[in-house]
Amino acid sequence: MRFSFFLILTAGISLSACNKFLDVKPKGKLIPSTVADFDHLLDAEDIVRYPFVNNNSVSMLAYLTDNVTLSEGLGNVFYKANNNTSLDNYYAYTFRAPFKNPNSLEYFWNWGTYRAMKYFNNVISGVSALRTPENAAQSDAVMAQAYVNRAWAYFHTTMVYGPVYKPGGNNSTKTIPYLTDPDVNAPMPDLSTQEEVYTKVLADLHAGLAHAPVATNYPSRPNKAATQAMLAYYHLFTRRYDSVAYYANLAWTAASAKGVDGVLYNFNSLTYAPPGNPLSSAIVSPDSKINLPNSREILFFRNTDNTVGRITQSYPSAEFIALFDAASDLRYKYYLITAPGYKTTYNGTAYDDGPRVQYYRGSLTNSLPRFQMTAGFTYPEVLLMRAEAYARLNRLPEAMSDVNLLRRYRFVTGTPDLAMPASQDEVIKLVLDERRRELPLGHIKRFMDLKRFCLEPDKPWGKTKVVHTLGSETFEGTIDAPLFVLPIPNTILRFNPQWGIPLDERPFN
């Protein structure tokens, strides 16, 4: 292949959609020839299953953050001594680069971003060529979804393979190719700078916003509210908080127009089934969808890492656990459960973590997670983006109103609302703590937040470094530094010498 990461549509593309991710019927194989055919491409399982996970559906990005911790047994035996297939988690946690073998397949790149890109670029190009005045509405709606999908993928990819974005500063570092041409024979584009990627993402989002449908057939497809949520999220990183408030408000207002109960679960109404066994029971919601991608809270679905935070991978950090009110916050009851920790004997040394608080939010029961999480957007995140924007714009009563609204759906009935804090920074901190509790423990969300918060080192939520411990050892990683930038692997660089990036010759093992 001329370019190892670019998978062009050949005689036919398999569109069978795995029910674990997309509740749509398999479309079989086809050569797209109509707008409807191209529309079906957006139901491909590849689009939702692989962003920023490896072939075990595990994401090492969590292990660079302050949300997880490893015990000595987990780190030195489960991962290192056993040469675990997710050994990159251990190397990321100990900040030992390279985290991944630079000469092996890069799942984030090949399976995630650029595998999905073959669908988006072919849809945009193909539908554009078929568009007529008669099918304009349908064509524009299909292309809009592809534009927003593409923007979401490239925005996150440039932050994984690029440095911290600095609003108003120097963002000239070249990061990724913003590939838009579906033709395999077209010249490979040069790497775009971080600023260029941001500019192109914004253009794609606005191209999608104009025609994004109000409703789509499944949360894997971005609708109008998801597009607005992505615009709000984008502007969290550009620090255009007026735009964050504007777009988050549009998305939340439209979604909750028929009542907040339609987009939030009241955790007081949840139960275990069967009752009495919180370690293995499923969670039952009134609509029986809380464990599905089309749960009422999911606005835009992308697969996430369901295993992080439990004995098979890691534990939630003490800092993360301390964010929860164990007595009143029902998220603590359902997400954080004390269970036996890692225990083994290796080379005559016994390792026993004893009972440990673990993160059971994504624990599987009958092949479904207790709570379906997403690397995309939930309605609670939209509400909290609006709250953060209000707080940063010094609209403090509105920010606190949003925080207290969400807390009424998460805390034991009768828990009093939070009072107005004494300062703006305290309000922002309350919002961001709520955001951290609400978002998935692992995958990409906290990684992205740390990259924007590191520019505020003088604030209570700002961090410039992440510190991890493993037994008696301590490891530090600086966020605005190469350790938080994944290198393009050699398997890609060998096919693209024109980028001028030397091969990574560092030993992996």
Short mmCIF file of C-alpha atoms in Angstrom, two decimals:
data_model
loop_
_atom_site.label_atom_id
_atom_site.label_comp_id
_atom_site.label_asym_id
_atom_site.label_seq_id
_atom_site.Cartn_x
_atom_site.Cartn_y
_atom_site.Cartn_z
CA MET A 1 0.00 0.00 0.00
CA ARG A 2 1.24 3.47 -0.81
CA PHE A 3 0.15 4.81 2.54
CA SER A 4 -0.21 2.23 5.27
CA PHE A 5 -2.77 4.12 7.31
CA PHE A 6 -5.12 5.08 4.47
CA LEU A 7 -7.67 2.42 3.59
CA ILE A 8 -9.46 3.31 0.39
CA LEU A 9 -12.88 1.96 -0.52
CA THR A 10 -12.36 -0.99 -2.81
CA ALA A 11 -14.91 -3.07 -4.68
CA GLY A 12 -17.03 -3.24 -1.58
CA ILE A 13 -16.97 -2.19 2.04
CA SER A 14 -18.38 -4.32 4.80
CA LEU A 15 -21.04 -2.36 6.61
CA SER A 16 -22.17 -4.96 9.09
CA ALA A 17 -22.73 -3.08 12.32
CA CYS A 18 -22.03 -4.82 15.61
CA ASN A 19 -25.05 -4.56 17.89
CA LYS A 20 -22.74 -3.84 20.80
CA PHE A 21 -22.16 -0.41 19.28
CA LEU A 22 -24.85 0.31 16.69
CA ASP A 23 -28.40 -0.88 16.92
CA VAL A 24 -28.89 -0.97 13.16
CA LYS A 25 -29.33 -3.82 10.75
CA PRO A 26 -26.30 -5.00 8.75
CA LYS A 27 -26.22 -3.39 5.34
CA GLY A 28 -24.16 -6.11 3.66
CA LYS A 29 -21.65 -5.11 0.99
CA LEU A 30 -22.17 -2.46 -1.62
CA ILE A 31 -20.50 -0.12 -4.03
CA PRO A 32 -21.94 3.29 -3.12
CA SER A 33 -23.82 4.75 -6.06
CA THR A 34 -26.63 6.75 -4.46
CA VAL A 35 -26.92 9.25 -1.63
CA ALA A 36 -28.62 6.54 0.42
CA ASP A 37 -25.68 4.19 -0.19
CA PHE A 38 -23.23 6.77 1.07
CA ASP A 39 -25.51 7.48 4.01
CA HIS A 40 -25.23 3.81 5.01
CA LEU A 41 -21.45 4.18 5.27
CA LEU A 42 -21.96 6.30 8.36
CA ASP A 43 -23.32 3.25 10.19
CA ALA A 44 -19.99 1.40 9.95
CA GLU A 45 -18.80 -0.18 13.17
CA ASP A 46 -15.24 1.04 12.54
CA ILE A 47 -16.35 4.62 13.12
CA VAL A 48 -17.45 4.12 16.71
CA ARG A 49 -15.48 1.16 17.98
CA TYR A 50 -11.82 2.08 17.66
CA PRO A 51 -11.07 5.74 18.49
CA PHE A 52 -8.09 5.83 20.89
CA VAL A 53 -8.28 2.22 22.06
CA ASN A 54 -6.05 -0.73 21.26
CA ASN A 55 -7.12 -4.18 20.05
CA ASN A 56 -8.16 -5.02 23.63
CA SER A 57 -10.42 -1.94 23.75
CA VAL A 58 -8.06 -0.44 26.34
CA SER A 59 -6.74 3.13 26.18
CA MET A 60 -3.33 4.00 27.60
CA LEU A 61 -4.26 7.70 27.61
CA ALA A 62 -5.87 7.25 31.03
CA TYR A 63 -2.53 6.13 32.44
CA LEU A 64 -0.97 9.50 31.75
CA THR A 65 -3.59 11.21 33.91
CA ASP A 66 -4.26 11.75 37.60
CA ASN A 67 -7.41 9.63 37.55
CA VAL A 68 -5.75 6.21 37.91
CA THR A 69 -3.17 4.46 40.05
CA LEU A 70 -1.28 1.18 39.91
CA SER A 71 -0.17 -0.89 42.86
CA GLU A 72 3.29 -2.43 42.89
CA GLY A 73 1.80 -5.84 42.05
CA LEU A 74 -0.29 -4.56 39.17
CA GLY A 75 2.58 -2.55 37.72
CA ASN A 76 5.58 -4.80 38.18
CA VAL A 77 3.90 -8.19 37.86
CA PHE A 78 0.56 -7.95 36.03
CA TYR A 79 1.97 -5.58 33.40
CA LYS A 80 5.77 -5.71 33.30
CA ALA A 81 6.74 -9.23 34.37
CA ASN A 82 3.92 -10.79 32.37
CA ASN A 83 4.68 -8.65 29.31
CA ASN A 84 1.00 -7.73 29.25
CA THR A 85 -0.58 -7.02 25.86
CA SER A 86 -1.41 -3.56 27.23
CA LEU A 87 2.12 -2.95 28.49
CA ASP A 88 1.81 0.59 27.13
CA ASN A 89 -0.42 1.33 30.15
CA TYR A 90 2.53 0.60 32.46
CA TYR A 91 5.00 2.62 30.42
CA ALA A 92 2.58 5.56 30.26
CA TYR A 93 1.96 5.37 34.01
CA THR A 94 5.69 5.41 34.73
CA PHE A 95 6.29 8.05 32.05
CA ARG A 96 8.83 5.86 30.29
CA ALA A 97 8.89 6.72 26.61
CA PRO A 98 8.29 5.29 24.13
CA PHE A 99 5.04 4.02 25.59
CA LYS A 100 4.33 1.89 22.52
CA ASN A 101 6.59 -0.05 20.19
CA PRO A 102 7.27 2.46 17.40
CA ASN A 103 7.68 -0.38 14.89
CA SER A 104 4.29 -1.96 15.60
CA LEU A 105 0.82 -1.16 14.37
CA GLU A 106 -0.47 2.06 15.92
CA TYR A 107 -4.10 1.38 16.77
CA PHE A 108 -4.98 4.97 17.64
CA TRP A 109 -3.80 6.07 14.22
CA ASN A 110 -4.54 3.14 11.90
CA TRP A 111 -7.65 1.65 13.49
CA GLY A 112 -9.07 4.80 14.99
CA THR A 113 -8.74 8.10 13.20
CA TYR A 114 -7.66 7.15 9.70
CA ARG A 115 -9.68 3.98 9.39
CA ALA A 116 -12.79 6.03 10.11
CA MET A 117 -11.62 8.77 7.75
CA LYS A 118 -12.11 6.56 4.70
CA TYR A 119 -15.83 6.69 5.40
CA PHE A 120 -16.10 10.40 6.09
CA ASN A 121 -14.04 11.53 3.11
CA ASN A 122 -15.77 9.17 0.71
CA VAL A 123 -19.19 10.31 1.94
CA ILE A 124 -18.33 14.00 1.52
CA SER A 125 -16.80 13.49 -1.91
CA GLY A 126 -19.37 10.99 -3.16
CA VAL A 127 -22.47 12.81 -2.01
CA SER A 128 -21.14 16.13 -3.25
CA ALA A 129 -20.84 14.64 -6.73
CA LEU A 130 -24.40 13.26 -6.57
CA ARG A 131 -26.06 16.34 -5.12
CA THR A 132 -28.88 17.84 -7.20
CA PRO A 133 -31.57 20.40 -6.45
CA GLU A 134 -33.99 17.51 -6.01
CA ASN A 135 -31.95 15.65 -3.38
CA ALA A 136 -30.24 18.69 -1.85
CA ALA A 137 -31.82 18.38 1.59
CA GLN A 138 -30.91 14.71 1.96
CA SER A 139 -27.42 15.23 0.52
CA ASP A 140 -26.65 18.18 2.76
CA ALA A 141 -27.79 16.30 5.87
CA VAL A 142 -25.59 13.30 5.06
CA MET A 143 -22.55 15.45 4.32
CA ALA A 144 -23.14 17.47 7.48
CA GLN A 145 -22.83 14.32 9.59
CA ALA A 146 -19.60 13.35 7.83
CA TYR A 147 -18.12 16.84 8.37
CA VAL A 148 -18.85 16.76 12.10
CA ASN A 149 -17.55 13.20 12.44
CA ARG A 150 -14.34 14.25 10.70
CA ALA A 151 -13.95 17.32 12.89
CA TRP A 152 -14.39 15.30 16.10
CA ALA A 153 -11.76 12.78 14.99
CA TYR A 154 -9.13 15.26 13.85
CA PHE A 155 -9.59 17.58 16.82
CA HIS A 156 -8.85 14.83 19.30
CA THR A 157 -6.08 13.35 17.17
CA THR A 158 -4.15 16.63 16.92
CA MET A 159 -4.29 16.93 20.72
CA VAL A 160 -2.97 13.37 21.17
CA TYR A 161 -0.20 13.69 18.58
CA GLY A 162 0.44 17.38 19.19
CA PRO A 163 1.32 19.75 22.02
CA VAL A 164 -0.91 21.82 24.25
CA TYR A 165 -2.88 24.35 22.21
CA LYS A 166 -2.11 27.89 23.35
CA PRO A 167 -4.83 30.42 22.51
CA GLY A 168 -3.20 33.50 21.08
CA GLY A 169 0.22 31.87 21.28
CA ASN A 170 2.54 29.89 19.05
CA ASN A 171 0.77 26.84 17.64
CA SER A 172 3.08 26.24 14.70
CA THR A 173 4.11 22.69 15.59
CA LYS A 174 3.21 20.25 12.82
CA THR A 175 1.05 17.43 14.11
CA ILE A 176 -1.07 15.33 11.71
CA PRO A 177 -2.11 15.21 8.04
CA TYR A 178 -5.61 16.62 7.64
CA LEU A 179 -6.52 14.14 4.94
CA THR A 180 -9.70 15.05 3.04
CA ASP A 181 -9.21 13.45 -0.38
CA PRO A 182 -10.60 9.91 -0.74
CA ASP A 183 -8.44 9.22 -3.80
CA VAL A 184 -5.55 6.91 -2.94
CA ASN A 185 -3.62 8.29 -5.91
CA ALA A 186 -3.83 11.87 -4.68
CA PRO A 187 -0.63 13.36 -3.24
CA MET A 188 -0.30 12.85 0.51
CA PRO A 189 -0.81 16.19 2.29
CA ASP A 190 1.90 17.64 4.46
CA LEU A 191 1.45 17.65 8.20
CA SER A 192 -0.74 20.51 9.34
CA THR A 193 0.29 22.71 12.22
CA GLN A 194 -1.76 22.69 15.39
CA GLU A 195 -3.23 26.06 14.38
CA GLU A 196 -4.08 24.80 10.89
CA VAL A 197 -5.85 21.73 12.31
CA TYR A 198 -7.89 23.94 14.63
CA THR A 199 -8.83 26.18 11.70
CA LYS A 200 -9.85 23.23 9.53
CA VAL A 201 -11.82 21.60 12.34
CA LEU A 202 -13.77 24.81 12.89
CA ALA A 203 -14.51 25.04 9.16
CA ASP A 204 -15.77 21.44 9.12
CA LEU A 205 -17.95 22.08 12.15
CA HIS A 206 -19.56 25.13 10.60
CA ALA A 207 -20.01 23.24 7.32
CA GLY A 208 -21.88 20.62 9.31
CA LEU A 209 -23.81 23.01 11.54
CA ALA A 210 -25.75 24.55 8.67
CA HIS A 211 -27.38 21.26 7.67
CA ALA A 212 -27.02 18.88 10.62
CA PRO A 213 -30.35 17.12 11.14
CA VAL A 214 -32.27 17.81 14.31
CA ALA A 215 -32.53 14.06 14.86
CA THR A 216 -30.54 11.09 13.58
CA ASN A 217 -31.26 7.38 13.72
CA TYR A 218 -28.65 6.67 16.42
CA PRO A 219 -26.26 8.58 18.70
CA SER A 220 -23.30 7.37 16.64
CA ARG A 221 -24.40 9.97 14.11
CA PRO A 222 -24.04 13.64 15.06
CA ASN A 223 -27.27 15.60 15.06
CA LYS A 224 -27.67 19.37 15.44
CA ALA A 225 -27.23 19.31 19.23
CA ALA A 226 -24.11 17.13 18.96
CA THR A 227 -22.65 19.59 16.46
CA GLN A 228 -23.35 22.46 18.84
CA ALA A 229 -21.81 20.45 21.70
CA MET A 230 -18.66 19.89 19.65
CA LEU A 231 -18.46 23.62 18.89
CA ALA A 232 -18.80 24.37 22.61
CA TYR A 233 -16.09 21.82 23.40
CA TYR A 234 -13.79 23.21 20.72
CA HIS A 235 -14.06 26.67 22.22
CA LEU A 236 -13.17 25.42 25.70
CA PHE A 237 -9.70 24.97 24.21
CA THR A 238 -9.66 28.33 22.40
CA ARG A 239 -10.96 30.01 25.57
CA ARG A 240 -13.80 31.67 23.74
CA TYR A 241 -16.13 31.17 26.67
CA ASP A 242 -18.85 33.33 25.16
CA SER A 243 -18.98 30.82 22.29
CA VAL A 244 -18.93 27.90 24.72
CA ALA A 245 -21.93 29.34 26.52
CA TYR A 246 -23.72 30.10 23.26
CA TYR A 247 -23.41 26.66 21.70
CA ALA A 248 -23.83 24.66 24.90
CA ASN A 249 -26.95 26.65 25.68
CA LEU A 250 -28.39 25.95 22.22
CA ALA A 251 -27.72 22.23 22.58
CA TRP A 252 -29.03 21.94 26.14
CA THR A 253 -32.11 24.11 25.58
CA ALA A 254 -33.19 22.16 22.51
CA ALA A 255 -32.53 18.77 24.10
CA SER A 256 -34.34 19.54 27.35
CA ALA A 257 -37.26 21.39 25.76
CA LYS A 258 -39.64 18.55 26.63
CA GLY A 259 -38.28 18.18 30.14
CA VAL A 260 -34.99 17.47 31.86
CA ASP A 261 -36.17 13.94 32.66
CA GLY A 262 -35.80 13.17 28.96
CA VAL A 263 -32.02 13.72 29.01
CA LEU A 264 -30.97 12.91 32.59
CA TYR A 265 -31.43 9.82 34.74
CA ASN A 266 -32.42 10.38 38.33
CA PHE A 267 -30.07 8.06 40.16
CA ASN A 268 -32.64 7.72 42.95
CA SER A 269 -34.72 5.65 40.52
CA LEU A 270 -31.96 3.16 39.69
CA THR A 271 -31.83 -0.34 41.15
CA TYR A 272 -29.62 -3.42 41.09
CA ALA A 273 -30.89 -6.53 39.33
CA PRO A 274 -30.72 -8.90 41.02
CA PRO A 275 -30.58 -6.88 44.24
CA GLY A 276 -28.04 -7.48 46.94
CA ASN A 277 -24.93 -8.12 44.85
CA PRO A 278 -23.38 -4.82 43.76
CA LEU A 279 -20.25 -6.53 42.38
CA SER A 280 -22.05 -8.48 39.67
CA SER A 281 -25.59 -7.15 39.32
CA ALA A 282 -26.78 -5.03 36.42
CA ILE A 283 -28.15 -1.52 36.85
CA VAL A 284 -31.79 -1.09 35.92
CA SER A 285 -33.17 2.27 34.84
CA PRO A 286 -36.87 3.06 34.28
CA ASP A 287 -36.37 2.89 30.50
CA SER A 288 -34.00 -0.14 30.63
CA LYS A 289 -31.49 1.69 28.40
CA ILE A 290 -28.88 3.00 30.79
CA ASN A 291 -26.42 0.34 29.57
CA LEU A 292 -26.94 1.06 25.85
CA PRO A 293 -25.40 3.60 23.47
CA ASN A 294 -28.85 5.11 22.99
CA SER A 295 -29.41 5.75 26.68
CA ARG A 296 -31.23 9.00 27.32
CA GLU A 297 -28.05 10.75 28.49
CA ILE A 298 -25.87 10.00 25.45
CA LEU A 299 -25.86 12.68 22.81
CA PHE A 300 -22.94 11.49 20.67
CA PHE A 301 -21.56 7.97 21.00
CA ARG A 302 -17.98 6.82 20.65
CA ASN A 303 -16.66 3.69 22.32
CA THR A 304 -14.59 4.16 25.45
CA ASP A 305 -12.43 2.06 27.77
CA ASN A 306 -14.76 0.14 30.11
CA THR A 307 -12.02 -1.72 32.00
CA VAL A 308 -9.97 1.09 33.54
CA GLY A 309 -10.18 1.39 37.33
CA ARG A 310 -10.78 -2.28 38.16
CA ILE A 311 -8.49 -5.07 39.25
CA THR A 312 -7.93 -6.27 35.69
CA GLN A 313 -6.19 -2.99 34.75
CA SER A 314 -5.81 -0.34 37.47
CA TYR A 315 -7.51 1.46 40.37
CA PRO A 316 -9.06 4.91 40.58
CA SER A 317 -6.64 7.33 42.20
CA ALA A 318 -7.12 8.50 45.77
CA GLU A 319 -7.53 12.03 44.41
CA PHE A 320 -10.37 10.90 42.16
CA ILE A 321 -12.13 8.93 44.92
CA ALA A 322 -11.91 11.92 47.27
CA LEU A 323 -14.02 13.98 44.84
CA PHE A 324 -17.14 12.03 45.85
CA ASP A 325 -19.42 12.37 48.84
CA ALA A 326 -19.69 8.70 49.77
CA ALA A 327 -22.80 9.26 51.89
CA SER A 328 -24.93 11.31 49.50
CA ASP A 329 -23.58 11.05 45.96
CA LEU A 330 -25.24 8.06 44.31
CA ARG A 331 -22.47 7.96 41.72
CA TYR A 332 -20.21 6.77 44.52
CA LYS A 333 -22.69 4.01 45.33
CA TYR A 334 -22.93 2.77 41.76
CA TYR A 335 -19.50 3.63 40.33
CA LEU A 336 -17.09 3.09 43.23
CA ILE A 337 -17.29 -0.27 44.98
CA THR A 338 -14.84 -1.86 47.38
CA ALA A 339 -13.72 -5.27 46.12
CA PRO A 340 -10.72 -7.60 46.51
CA GLY A 341 -7.63 -6.14 44.90
CA TYR A 342 -4.80 -7.73 42.95
CA LYS A 343 -3.17 -10.72 44.62
CA THR A 344 -0.38 -12.94 43.35
CA THR A 345 2.99 -14.46 44.17
CA TYR A 346 5.89 -13.86 41.81
CA ASN A 347 9.43 -15.16 42.22
CA GLY A 348 8.69 -15.92 45.85
CA THR A 349 7.32 -12.44 46.64
CA ALA A 350 3.69 -12.12 47.68
CA TYR A 351 1.62 -9.20 46.47
CA ASP A 352 -1.76 -8.56 48.06
CA ASP A 353 -3.54 -5.22 47.57
CA GLY A 354 -6.35 -6.17 49.93
CA PRO A 355 -9.79 -4.56 49.54
CA ARG A 356 -9.62 -1.61 47.13
CA VAL A 357 -12.16 0.92 45.92
CA GLN A 358 -12.65 0.17 42.22
CA TYR A 359 -14.51 1.78 39.33
CA TYR A 360 -17.45 -0.42 38.33
CA ARG A 361 -19.21 2.03 36.04
CA GLY A 362 -18.28 0.11 32.90
CA SER A 363 -18.29 -3.38 34.42
CA LEU A 364 -19.95 -5.87 32.10
CA THR A 365 -23.05 -7.83 33.05
CA ASN A 366 -24.51 -10.09 30.38
CA SER A 367 -22.06 -8.54 27.89
CA LEU A 368 -23.33 -5.01 28.52
CA PRO A 369 -21.78 -2.33 30.73
CA ARG A 370 -23.61 -1.30 33.85
CA PHE A 371 -23.58 2.27 32.57
CA GLN A 372 -22.90 2.98 28.93
CA MET A 373 -20.17 5.58 28.73
CA THR A 374 -19.02 7.53 25.72
CA ALA A 375 -15.91 9.30 24.50
CA GLY A 376 -18.30 11.56 22.61
CA PHE A 377 -20.78 13.76 24.47
CA THR A 378 -23.48 13.27 27.07
CA TYR A 379 -26.19 15.75 27.98
CA PRO A 380 -24.71 16.13 31.49
CA GLU A 381 -21.42 17.19 29.88
CA VAL A 382 -23.28 19.73 27.74
CA LEU A 383 -24.89 21.16 30.87
CA LEU A 384 -21.53 21.34 32.61
CA MET A 385 -19.88 23.00 29.61
CA ARG A 386 -22.52 25.68 29.85
CA ALA A 387 -21.90 25.93 33.59
CA GLU A 388 -18.14 26.26 33.09
CA ALA A 389 -18.63 28.97 30.49
CA TYR A 390 -21.02 30.86 32.75
CA ALA A 391 -18.57 30.60 35.65
CA ARG A 392 -15.64 31.83 33.57
CA LEU A 393 -17.76 34.71 32.29
CA ASN A 394 -18.58 35.57 35.92
CA ARG A 395 -22.23 34.64 35.48
CA LEU A 396 -22.03 32.84 38.79
CA PRO A 397 -25.71 32.35 39.70
CA GLU A 398 -26.36 30.74 36.32
CA ALA A 399 -23.35 28.47 36.72
CA MET A 400 -24.45 27.34 40.16
CA SER A 401 -27.98 26.77 38.91
CA ASP A 402 -26.66 24.32 36.30
CA VAL A 403 -24.48 22.50 38.83
CA ASN A 404 -27.31 22.16 41.32
CA LEU A 405 -29.67 20.96 38.60
CA LEU A 406 -27.37 18.04 37.78
CA ARG A 407 -26.74 17.26 41.45
CA ARG A 408 -30.47 16.84 42.06
CA TYR A 409 -30.35 13.93 39.62
CA ARG A 410 -27.24 12.40 41.17
CA PHE A 411 -27.54 12.89 44.93
CA VAL A 412 -29.86 11.30 47.47
CA THR A 413 -33.26 12.98 47.39
CA GLY A 414 -33.36 15.81 49.91
CA THR A 415 -29.67 16.71 49.64
CA PRO A 416 -29.56 20.52 49.84
CA ASP A 417 -28.29 22.56 46.93
CA LEU A 418 -24.80 23.99 47.11
CA ALA A 419 -24.65 27.55 48.38
CA MET A 420 -23.02 30.29 46.34
CA PRO A 421 -19.24 30.23 47.00
CA ALA A 422 -17.35 33.35 47.92
CA SER A 423 -15.33 33.72 44.72
CA GLN A 424 -15.42 33.09 40.99
CA ASP A 425 -12.54 30.61 41.21
CA GLU A 426 -14.44 28.58 43.78
CA VAL A 427 -17.41 28.37 41.43
CA ILE A 428 -15.22 27.29 38.52
CA LYS A 429 -13.60 24.66 40.76
CA LEU A 430 -17.02 23.30 41.76
CA VAL A 431 -18.04 23.02 38.12
CA LEU A 432 -14.80 21.30 37.11
CA ASP A 433 -14.97 18.86 40.03
CA GLU A 434 -18.50 17.99 38.93
CA ARG A 435 -17.23 17.54 35.39
CA ARG A 436 -14.50 15.17 36.55
CA ARG A 437 -16.98 13.07 38.52
CA GLU A 438 -19.35 12.91 35.59
CA LEU A 439 -16.94 12.02 32.77
CA PRO A 440 -15.52 8.51 32.29
CA LEU A 441 -12.54 7.70 34.49
CA GLY A 442 -10.31 6.71 31.59
CA HIS A 443 -9.90 7.07 27.84
CA ILE A 444 -9.47 10.58 26.43
CA LYS A 445 -11.61 13.00 28.45
CA ARG A 446 -9.33 13.67 31.42
CA PHE A 447 -6.25 13.62 29.15
CA MET A 448 -7.78 16.42 27.09
CA ASP A 449 -8.79 18.43 30.16
CA LEU A 450 -5.31 18.24 31.66
CA LYS A 451 -3.93 19.66 28.43
CA ARG A 452 -6.09 22.76 28.72
CA PHE A 453 -5.85 23.17 32.49
CA CYS A 454 -2.03 23.12 32.49
CA LEU A 455 -2.14 26.67 31.10
CA GLU A 456 -3.69 27.82 34.41
CA PRO A 457 -1.04 26.74 36.96
CA ASP A 458 -2.05 29.40 39.46
CA LYS A 459 -5.63 28.11 39.66
CA PRO A 460 -6.95 25.40 42.03
CA TRP A 461 -7.72 23.13 39.05
CA GLY A 462 -4.50 23.84 37.16
CA LYS A 463 -1.68 21.33 37.03
CA THR A 464 1.62 21.42 35.19
CA LYS A 465 2.67 17.90 36.22
CA VAL A 466 1.12 14.54 36.98
CA VAL A 467 2.75 12.50 39.75
CA HIS A 468 2.36 8.72 39.98
CA THR A 469 3.62 6.28 42.57
CA LEU A 470 4.44 2.58 42.25
CA GLY A 471 5.43 1.04 45.55
CA SER A 472 8.20 3.27 46.89
CA GLU A 473 8.96 4.82 43.49
CA THR A 474 7.64 8.16 42.25
CA PHE A 475 7.28 9.22 38.63
CA GLU A 476 6.55 12.71 37.27
CA GLY A 477 5.30 13.76 33.87
CA THR A 478 5.13 17.37 32.68
CA ILE A 479 1.91 17.96 30.75
CA ASP A 480 3.11 20.66 28.36
CA ALA A 481 6.04 18.53 27.23
CA PRO A 482 6.88 15.66 24.85
CA LEU A 483 5.67 12.99 27.29
CA PHE A 484 2.09 14.10 26.62
CA VAL A 485 2.55 14.00 22.84
CA LEU A 486 2.39 10.61 21.14
CA PRO A 487 4.93 10.28 18.33
CA ILE A 488 3.89 9.22 14.85
CA PRO A 489 5.05 5.59 14.65
CA ASN A 490 7.76 4.36 12.34
CA THR A 491 5.23 2.25 10.46
CA ILE A 492 3.74 5.52 9.19
CA LEU A 493 6.93 7.56 8.88
CA ARG A 494 8.60 5.03 6.57
CA PHE A 495 5.89 5.66 3.99
CA ASN A 496 6.11 9.44 4.37
CA PRO A 497 9.76 10.57 4.38
CA GLN A 498 8.66 13.92 2.92
CA TRP A 499 7.48 14.90 6.40
CA GLY A 500 11.11 15.08 7.49
CA ILE A 501 10.57 13.29 10.80
CA PRO A 502 13.39 10.90 11.78
CA LEU A 503 12.49 7.36 12.74
CA ASP A 504 12.14 6.63 16.45
CA GLU A 505 15.15 4.48 17.30
CA ARG A 506 14.52 4.27 21.05
CA PRO A 507 14.36 0.73 22.44
CA PHE A 508 10.90 -0.39 23.50
CA ASN A 509 11.68 -3.23 25.91
#
